[in-house]
Short mmCIF file of C-alpha atoms and ligand atoms in Angstrom, two decimals:
data_model
loop_
_atom_site.label_atom_id
_atom_site.label_comp_id
_atom_site.label_asym_id
_atom_site.label_seq_id
_atom_site.Cartn_x
_atom_site.Cartn_y
_atom_site.Cartn_z
CA MET P 1 -116.08 54.23 -48.48
CA TYR P 2 -119.86 53.73 -48.29
CA VAL P 3 -122.43 56.86 -48.18
CA VAL P 4 -125.00 55.37 -44.65
CA GLU P 5 -127.92 56.97 -43.58
CA ILE P 6 -128.86 56.89 -39.77
CA GLU P 7 -132.40 53.94 -39.27
CA LYS P 8 -132.36 54.35 -35.79
CA ILE P 9 -130.90 54.27 -32.28
CA VAL P 10 -130.45 50.79 -30.80
CA PRO P 11 -129.69 50.09 -26.65
CA GLY P 12 -126.15 50.92 -25.94
CA GLY P 13 -126.27 54.46 -28.01
CA PHE P 14 -125.54 53.97 -31.55
CA GLY P 15 -126.85 54.86 -34.78
CA LEU P 16 -127.81 51.62 -36.99
CA GLY P 17 -127.65 52.16 -41.13
CA ARG P 18 -126.73 49.39 -43.46
CA ILE P 19 -123.77 48.88 -46.08
CA GLN P 20 -125.48 46.06 -48.39
CA GLY P 21 -127.93 44.59 -46.15
CA LYS P 22 -125.02 43.96 -43.96
CA VAL P 23 -125.79 46.28 -40.38
CA ILE P 24 -123.64 49.16 -38.89
CA PHE P 25 -123.44 50.81 -36.03
CA VAL P 26 -122.56 54.43 -36.54
CA PRO P 27 -122.07 55.97 -32.80
CA TYR P 28 -122.81 59.69 -31.74
CA THR P 29 -125.63 59.70 -35.10
CA ILE P 30 -129.39 60.79 -34.98
CA PRO P 31 -131.69 58.78 -36.95
CA GLY P 32 -132.40 60.29 -40.64
CA GLU P 33 -128.66 61.93 -40.76
CA GLN P 34 -125.88 60.63 -43.05
CA VAL P 35 -122.64 59.45 -42.75
CA ARG P 36 -119.75 58.39 -44.76
CA VAL P 37 -117.88 55.86 -43.46
CA GLU P 38 -114.47 55.84 -43.81
CA SER P 39 -113.46 52.51 -41.88
CA THR P 40 -114.98 50.01 -39.95
CA VAL P 41 -114.06 46.67 -37.54
CA ALA P 42 -116.07 43.76 -39.06
CA ARG P 43 -117.68 41.36 -36.65
CA LYS P 44 -120.03 38.50 -38.24
CA ASP P 45 -123.03 39.86 -38.56
CA TYR P 46 -122.23 43.87 -38.12
CA GLU P 47 -119.56 46.31 -38.50
CA ILE P 48 -118.96 48.64 -36.30
CA ALA P 49 -117.06 52.84 -37.60
CA GLN P 50 -114.48 53.82 -36.19
CA THR P 51 -113.63 56.87 -38.32
CA PHE P 52 -116.64 58.68 -41.17
CA GLN P 53 -117.17 62.10 -42.15
CA MET P 54 -121.05 63.77 -41.30
CA LEU P 55 -122.81 64.17 -44.91
CA LYS P 56 -126.18 65.66 -43.76
CA PRO P 57 -126.53 66.29 -39.88
CA SER P 58 -129.53 66.14 -38.50
CA THR P 59 -131.89 68.99 -37.25
CA ASP P 60 -131.90 67.59 -33.99
CA ARG P 61 -128.00 68.20 -33.81
CA ILE P 62 -126.55 70.52 -31.44
CA GLN P 63 -123.08 71.96 -29.86
CA PRO P 64 -122.39 69.57 -26.96
CA LEU P 65 -122.10 71.66 -23.89
CA CYS P 66 -120.37 68.61 -22.22
CA PRO P 67 -116.42 69.88 -23.42
CA TYR P 68 -115.88 65.80 -22.71
CA PHE P 69 -117.81 64.95 -24.83
CA PRO P 70 -117.40 62.23 -27.12
CA LEU P 71 -114.20 61.50 -25.42
CA CYS P 72 -115.38 60.77 -22.28
CA GLY P 73 -117.42 57.18 -21.79
CA GLY P 74 -119.77 58.70 -19.14
CA CYS P 75 -122.27 59.92 -21.72
CA GLN P 76 -124.19 59.29 -25.14
CA PHE P 77 -126.79 61.52 -26.05
CA HIS P 78 -124.67 65.17 -25.96
CA HIS P 79 -125.11 66.11 -29.19
CA MET P 80 -129.45 66.25 -30.09
CA GLU P 81 -131.70 68.31 -28.30
CA TYR P 82 -133.01 66.43 -25.45
CA ASP P 83 -136.88 66.16 -27.05
CA THR P 84 -135.17 64.30 -29.45
CA GLU P 85 -133.14 61.59 -26.71
CA LEU P 86 -136.67 60.70 -25.28
CA GLU P 87 -138.50 59.98 -28.27
CA ILE P 88 -135.35 57.70 -29.53
CA LYS P 89 -135.75 56.20 -25.90
CA LYS P 90 -139.65 55.77 -25.58
CA GLY P 91 -139.13 54.48 -29.55
CA MET P 92 -136.13 51.55 -28.34
CA PHE P 93 -137.94 50.48 -25.26
CA GLN P 94 -141.34 49.96 -27.86
CA GLU P 95 -138.79 48.03 -29.87
CA THR P 96 -137.97 46.49 -27.00
CA LEU P 97 -141.42 45.45 -25.83
CA ARG P 98 -142.08 44.12 -29.40
CA ARG P 99 -139.50 41.92 -30.01
CA THR P 100 -139.00 40.67 -26.76
CA ALA P 101 -142.17 40.46 -24.89
CA GLY P 102 -144.76 40.76 -28.49
CA LEU P 103 -146.08 43.43 -27.36
CA LYS P 104 -147.50 46.33 -30.11
CA GLU P 105 -149.14 49.02 -28.47
CA VAL P 106 -148.80 49.71 -24.74
CA PRO P 107 -149.51 52.93 -23.93
CA ILE P 108 -145.84 54.75 -22.36
CA GLY P 109 -146.00 57.00 -19.93
CA LEU P 110 -142.22 59.08 -20.04
CA VAL P 111 -141.17 61.08 -16.75
CA HIS P 112 -138.07 63.58 -16.51
CA SER P 113 -136.41 66.68 -15.09
CA SER P 114 -133.35 68.93 -16.56
CA PRO P 115 -130.80 67.00 -18.56
CA PHE P 116 -128.74 69.19 -16.92
CA ALA P 117 -127.09 69.24 -13.25
CA TYR P 118 -129.14 65.85 -12.00
CA ARG P 119 -127.07 63.05 -10.82
CA ASN P 120 -126.26 62.57 -6.74
CA ARG P 121 -124.49 59.76 -7.30
CA VAL P 122 -121.23 58.63 -9.28
CA ARG P 123 -118.58 56.77 -9.29
CA PHE P 124 -115.02 58.40 -10.43
CA HIS P 125 -111.71 57.10 -11.32
CA PHE P 126 -108.61 58.42 -10.17
CA ARG P 127 -104.96 57.12 -11.36
CA GLU P 128 -101.60 59.43 -11.34
CA ASP P 129 -103.67 62.25 -9.15
CA ARG P 130 -105.87 62.84 -12.21
CA ILE P 131 -109.48 62.73 -11.28
CA GLY P 132 -112.61 61.90 -13.91
CA PHE P 133 -114.02 58.55 -15.80
CA LEU P 134 -113.01 55.94 -18.19
CA ALA P 135 -112.52 56.58 -21.83
CA ALA P 136 -115.82 55.87 -24.24
CA LYS P 137 -112.78 53.28 -25.77
CA GLY P 138 -109.42 52.04 -24.29
CA THR P 139 -109.70 51.97 -20.78
CA SER P 140 -107.86 55.13 -20.68
CA LEU P 141 -109.14 58.21 -17.86
CA VAL P 142 -110.71 61.59 -19.25
CA PRO P 143 -109.29 64.35 -16.30
CA ILE P 144 -112.50 66.01 -16.03
CA ASP P 145 -113.14 68.88 -14.15
CA ARG P 146 -116.49 70.07 -13.74
CA CYS P 147 -119.82 67.30 -15.24
CA VAL P 148 -122.53 69.11 -16.68
CA VAL P 149 -124.87 66.13 -15.50
CA CYS P 150 -123.86 65.98 -12.19
CA VAL P 151 -124.97 68.67 -9.33
CA ASP P 152 -123.46 71.17 -8.17
CA GLU P 153 -122.20 69.76 -4.57
CA VAL P 154 -120.16 66.36 -6.67
CA ASN P 155 -118.44 69.22 -8.95
CA ARG P 156 -117.13 70.78 -5.16
CA PHE P 157 -115.83 67.36 -4.80
CA LEU P 158 -113.91 67.57 -7.59
CA GLN P 159 -112.88 70.63 -7.43
CA ASP P 160 -111.55 69.69 -3.77
CA VAL P 161 -109.90 66.96 -5.50
CA TRP P 162 -107.75 69.29 -8.26
CA GLU P 163 -106.98 72.22 -5.52
CA GLY P 164 -105.60 69.35 -3.50
CA ARG P 165 -108.06 69.91 -0.44
CA VAL P 166 -109.20 66.26 -0.50
CA GLU P 167 -106.67 63.56 -0.96
CA LEU P 168 -107.40 60.48 -2.54
CA GLY P 169 -103.98 58.19 -0.99
CA SER P 170 -104.80 55.25 -3.45
CA ARG P 171 -107.34 54.86 -4.58
CA SER P 172 -108.33 53.98 -8.09
CA GLU P 173 -112.18 54.51 -7.61
CA VAL P 174 -113.77 56.62 -5.89
CA THR P 175 -118.04 57.20 -4.98
CA VAL P 176 -119.73 60.27 -3.91
CA PHE P 177 -122.98 61.91 -3.16
CA GLY P 178 -123.76 64.47 -3.69
CA TYR P 179 -126.62 66.46 -1.37
CA GLY P 180 -128.31 69.06 0.63
CA GLY P 181 -125.30 71.64 -0.61
CA THR P 182 -122.69 69.21 1.06
CA TYR P 183 -121.07 66.27 -0.36
CA PHE P 184 -119.86 62.73 0.82
CA TRP P 185 -117.14 60.48 -0.04
CA GLU P 186 -115.45 56.98 1.51
CA GLY P 187 -112.56 59.08 2.79
CA GLY P 188 -114.87 61.55 4.60
CA ILE P 189 -118.65 61.61 5.80
CA ARG P 190 -119.79 57.60 4.50
CA GLU P 191 -123.51 57.64 5.65
CA VAL P 192 -125.43 59.44 4.22
CA THR P 193 -128.58 61.12 5.45
CA LEU P 194 -131.60 62.19 3.74
CA GLU P 195 -135.46 63.06 3.19
CA LEU P 196 -137.35 61.49 1.14
CA VAL P 197 -141.14 63.01 0.43
CA GLY P 198 -141.17 63.97 4.10
CA ARG P 199 -139.32 61.00 5.43
CA LYS P 200 -135.78 60.27 5.99
CA VAL P 201 -133.63 58.02 4.91
CA SER P 202 -129.92 56.95 5.40
CA PHE P 203 -127.65 54.24 3.49
CA PRO P 204 -123.82 53.67 3.62
CA LEU P 205 -121.99 54.71 0.59
CA ASP P 206 -121.24 51.20 -0.67
CA SER P 207 -124.89 50.19 -0.71
CA PHE P 208 -127.01 50.37 -3.67
CA PHE P 209 -129.05 53.74 -3.98
CA GLN P 210 -130.62 55.63 -6.85
CA SER P 211 -128.58 58.53 -8.45
CA ASN P 212 -131.13 60.87 -8.76
CA VAL P 213 -132.84 62.48 -5.98
CA ASN P 214 -135.43 64.29 -7.40
CA LEU P 215 -137.41 61.75 -9.56
CA LEU P 216 -136.93 59.31 -6.93
CA GLU P 217 -139.33 61.44 -5.33
CA HIS P 218 -141.80 61.56 -8.11
CA LEU P 219 -141.48 57.30 -8.02
CA ILE P 220 -142.11 57.81 -4.81
CA ARG P 221 -145.24 60.35 -4.77
CA THR P 222 -146.51 58.21 -7.66
CA HIS P 223 -146.43 54.69 -7.68
CA ILE P 224 -145.25 54.01 -4.38
CA LEU P 225 -147.40 56.05 -2.01
CA PRO P 226 -150.90 55.02 -3.74
CA LEU P 227 -149.81 50.95 -3.50
CA LYS P 228 -151.42 49.57 -0.83
CA GLY P 229 -152.23 45.99 -0.08
CA SER P 230 -152.87 43.81 3.73
CA LYS P 231 -149.35 42.26 3.19
CA ILE P 232 -146.12 43.99 1.16
CA LEU P 233 -143.59 42.11 -0.50
CA GLU P 234 -140.06 43.63 -1.29
CA LEU P 235 -138.26 41.98 -3.08
CA TYR P 236 -134.57 43.91 -3.81
CA GLY P 237 -135.21 46.59 -1.36
CA GLY P 238 -132.18 47.71 -0.99
CA VAL P 239 -131.85 50.43 2.12
CA GLY P 240 -135.31 50.10 2.49
CA THR P 241 -135.76 53.46 0.44
CA PHE P 242 -139.34 52.16 -0.42
CA GLY P 243 -139.73 50.29 2.56
CA VAL P 244 -140.44 53.04 4.68
CA PHE P 245 -143.69 54.75 2.41
CA LEU P 246 -144.77 50.69 2.01
CA LYS P 247 -144.55 50.02 5.51
CA HIS P 248 -147.65 52.02 7.04
CA ASN P 249 -150.02 51.29 3.73
CA CYS P 250 -150.14 47.50 5.22
CA SER P 251 -150.60 45.51 8.10
CA LEU P 252 -147.08 43.29 7.20
CA TYR P 253 -144.02 44.57 5.15
CA THR P 254 -141.90 42.36 4.43
CA MET P 255 -138.16 42.72 2.73
CA VAL P 256 -135.70 41.09 1.85
CA GLU P 257 -132.29 41.92 0.57
CA GLU P 258 -128.82 39.99 0.70
CA TYR P 259 -125.96 42.82 1.11
CA PRO P 260 -125.48 42.71 4.25
CA HIS P 261 -124.78 46.55 5.17
CA SER P 262 -127.97 46.89 3.18
CA VAL P 263 -129.88 44.97 5.30
CA GLN P 264 -128.66 46.92 8.50
CA TYR P 265 -129.42 49.96 7.41
CA ALA P 266 -132.74 48.73 6.24
CA GLY P 267 -133.16 47.65 10.02
CA LYS P 268 -132.41 50.53 11.17
CA ASN P 269 -135.20 52.95 8.39
CA LEU P 270 -137.23 50.62 8.90
CA GLY P 271 -137.97 50.25 12.89
CA GLY P 272 -139.83 47.25 14.13
CA GLY P 273 -143.74 46.87 14.02
CA ASN P 274 -145.51 45.02 11.37
CA VAL P 275 -141.75 45.29 9.97
CA ARG P 276 -139.51 42.14 8.93
CA VAL P 277 -136.33 42.31 7.40
CA VAL P 278 -134.65 39.09 5.64
CA GLN P 279 -131.48 39.14 4.33
CA SER P 280 -130.95 36.65 1.81
CA ARG P 281 -130.49 35.94 -1.37
CA VAL P 282 -134.39 36.26 -3.01
CA GLU P 283 -133.89 32.80 -4.58
CA GLY P 284 -132.98 31.13 -0.89
CA TRP P 285 -135.90 32.72 0.51
CA PHE P 286 -139.72 31.71 -0.56
CA SER P 287 -141.72 32.27 2.16
CA ARG P 288 -144.56 29.46 1.45
CA LYS P 289 -146.71 30.00 4.91
CA ILE P 290 -147.41 33.89 4.30
CA PHE P 291 -149.24 34.91 1.52
CA TYR P 292 -148.40 38.87 0.67
CA ASP P 293 -150.75 40.09 -1.96
CA THR P 294 -148.64 43.82 -2.92
CA VAL P 295 -145.01 42.68 -4.41
CA VAL P 296 -142.43 45.58 -5.41
CA LEU P 297 -139.51 44.29 -7.12
CA ASP P 298 -137.21 46.42 -8.19
CA PRO P 299 -133.98 43.95 -9.19
CA PRO P 300 -130.61 44.56 -10.57
CA ARG P 301 -129.72 44.48 -14.31
CA THR P 302 -129.97 40.74 -15.15
CA GLY P 303 -134.35 40.92 -14.29
CA LEU P 304 -136.08 38.20 -12.02
CA SER P 305 -134.10 34.81 -12.12
CA SER P 306 -136.54 32.14 -13.48
CA PRO P 307 -137.37 30.13 -9.48
CA VAL P 308 -138.66 33.80 -8.27
CA ARG P 309 -140.56 34.14 -11.69
CA GLU P 310 -141.95 30.67 -10.74
CA TYR P 311 -142.32 31.87 -7.63
CA LEU P 312 -144.74 35.06 -8.53
CA GLN P 313 -146.62 32.91 -11.15
CA ARG P 314 -147.53 29.76 -7.76
CA MET P 315 -148.21 32.65 -4.61
CA ALA P 316 -150.25 35.02 -7.81
CA PRO P 317 -150.32 38.47 -5.86
CA LYS P 318 -153.09 40.42 -7.09
CA ASN P 319 -150.85 43.28 -7.56
CA LEU P 320 -147.03 43.93 -8.86
CA LEU P 321 -145.07 46.39 -8.78
CA TYR P 322 -141.91 45.86 -10.87
CA ILE P 323 -139.24 48.90 -11.41
CA SER P 324 -136.52 48.26 -13.68
CA CYS P 325 -133.19 49.74 -14.53
CA ASN P 326 -132.56 47.22 -17.59
CA PRO P 327 -135.44 47.74 -20.33
CA VAL P 328 -134.16 43.67 -22.22
CA THR P 329 -134.60 41.95 -19.12
CA PHE P 330 -137.52 43.81 -17.76
CA ALA P 331 -139.03 42.14 -20.87
CA ARG P 332 -138.70 39.13 -20.90
CA ASP P 333 -139.95 39.23 -17.06
CA LEU P 334 -143.09 40.84 -18.70
CA LYS P 335 -143.70 38.40 -21.26
CA TYR P 336 -143.88 35.67 -18.33
CA LEU P 337 -145.52 37.57 -16.10
CA LEU P 338 -148.29 38.31 -18.31
CA GLY P 339 -148.26 34.69 -19.74
CA ALA P 340 -149.11 33.90 -15.88
CA GLY P 341 -152.63 35.80 -16.03
CA TYR P 342 -151.14 39.15 -15.02
CA GLU P 343 -152.48 42.58 -16.44
CA ILE P 344 -150.65 45.99 -17.20
CA GLU P 345 -151.91 48.60 -15.49
CA SER P 346 -150.05 51.65 -16.12
CA CYS P 347 -146.18 51.32 -18.00
CA THR P 348 -144.03 54.70 -17.21
CA LEU P 349 -140.20 55.28 -18.41
CA TYR P 350 -138.06 57.42 -16.40
CA ASP P 351 -136.05 58.95 -17.68
CA PHE P 352 -133.07 58.87 -14.14
CA TYR P 353 -130.12 59.67 -16.50
CA PRO P 354 -130.68 62.11 -19.35
CA ARG P 355 -127.69 61.95 -22.00
CA THR P 356 -126.77 57.99 -21.43
CA THR P 357 -128.54 55.24 -22.70
CA HIS P 358 -129.44 54.20 -19.21
CA LEU P 359 -133.68 54.27 -18.49
CA GLU P 360 -135.33 53.18 -15.57
CA VAL P 361 -138.68 51.42 -16.55
CA VAL P 362 -141.39 51.34 -13.40
CA CYS P 363 -144.63 48.90 -14.38
CA ARG P 364 -148.07 47.92 -12.40
CA LEU P 365 -149.51 44.74 -13.10
CA GLU P 366 -152.44 43.49 -11.72
CA ARG P 367 -154.65 40.15 -11.76
CA PRO P 368 -157.78 40.49 -12.92
C1 LIG I 1 -131.07 48.11 -8.23
S1 LIG I 1 -130.72 48.01 -7.00
C2 LIG I 1 -132.85 48.29 -5.46
C3 LIG I 1 -132.80 48.74 -4.35
C4 LIG I 1 -133.82 49.59 -3.78
N1 LIG I 1 -135.19 48.91 -3.95
C5 LIG I 1 -133.34 50.59 -3.79
O1 LIG I 1 -134.60 51.44 -4.73
O2 LIG I 1 -132.91 51.55 -3.01
C6 LIG I 1 -130.90 46.21 -6.34
C7 LIG I 1 -130.95 45.72 -5.21
O3 LIG I 1 -131.18 44.41 -4.84
C8 LIG I 1 -129.71 43.60 -4.17
N2 LIG I 1 -129.70 42.02 -4.70
C9 LIG I 1 -129.53 41.85 -5.83
N3 LIG I 1 -128.81 40.59 -6.22
C10 LIG I 1 -130.11 40.51 -4.98
C11 LIG I 1 -130.63 38.48 -4.70
N4 LIG I 1 -130.42 37.65 -5.99
N5 LIG I 1 -131.05 38.71 -3.95
C12 LIG I 1 -131.19 39.51 -3.02
N6 LIG I 1 -131.40 41.02 -3.07
C13 LIG I 1 -130.45 41.46 -4.30
C14 LIG I 1 -128.10 44.39 -4.36
O4 LIG I 1 -127.87 44.59 -3.68
C15 LIG I 1 -129.78 45.87 -4.46
O5 LIG I 1 -129.52 46.63 -3.02
#
């Protein structure tokens, strides 16, 4: 048995401490806490605490509002004040920038809303007539009656499943989107139309769409509406959520997206005129004839592949807006882009997923 002091929280949400110099990860802890580790799983370079006793709890520790925490694998941070979570997330991001991009003093903005009842889009698991999320450990199902981070409409869906008003049949997973007083799901209404900052956007449930509509609107107002260019290119454009605004800011707007159903909806959302919607993998599409002065990037967690980074370096647009859901790949790409002559205009964290370790980064870059 070892007494371990938690130094910091690392990506994934684990507390990091040391046993005789060797790193040990302790789940559901807060920096400054002291625990007595009773059993561990050993890996080559580190250990993971399996069972431990809290010796010195942090004053930032709270009683979780969620009754399923920490059994449920959906969230990692219900045991601390929300302000503490935000501070930890900012610290983790700054460390990622330091380690991966070699950047020490980047001013970081932070935008958040309520840590509860924020989540519009969610994917539930369904087994033997029970609906819920997968457990934090293993692959079992944690049945959920009500999820405190989901909007009311999503919780109504859960209630309707439990009370037999919605039949999921042989499905093992189901996507639900709650918005505007109703819920949308794959066996019911499959197309969602919502109004974002005064403009209508439609999408099918099988396409990517952001999960926190409140903060998405903030992001659009603050970073998309002011983005001007004579020709704007958006890579990884989805159903055209940003394009419905960007097309009004330029003489030509081109969007590239690989998923056919998203592209079909992007066509509907964006219409014609100065808009080009291209269905392709970004790597297979590089327009050599047209120069774009402004490029918006919103890649999946893997970030930009090297052909995309090299394309950006070759074309050298003046303005870049990089929206990322993975701080680690973002920091890698940022290092490359800074080396290619870009400078950071602003860098903002959007806490799209309070109570979880996920973070969204919005970074404006410019070539002087
Ligand atoms: C994080 S989502 C962003 C979508 C959109 N910007 C939005 O906010 O709704 C990433 C999108 O990139 C698409 N995608 C992933 N890899 C791609 C690739 N290599 N080429 C083109 N599109 C890709 C996915 O289908 C998804 O729609």
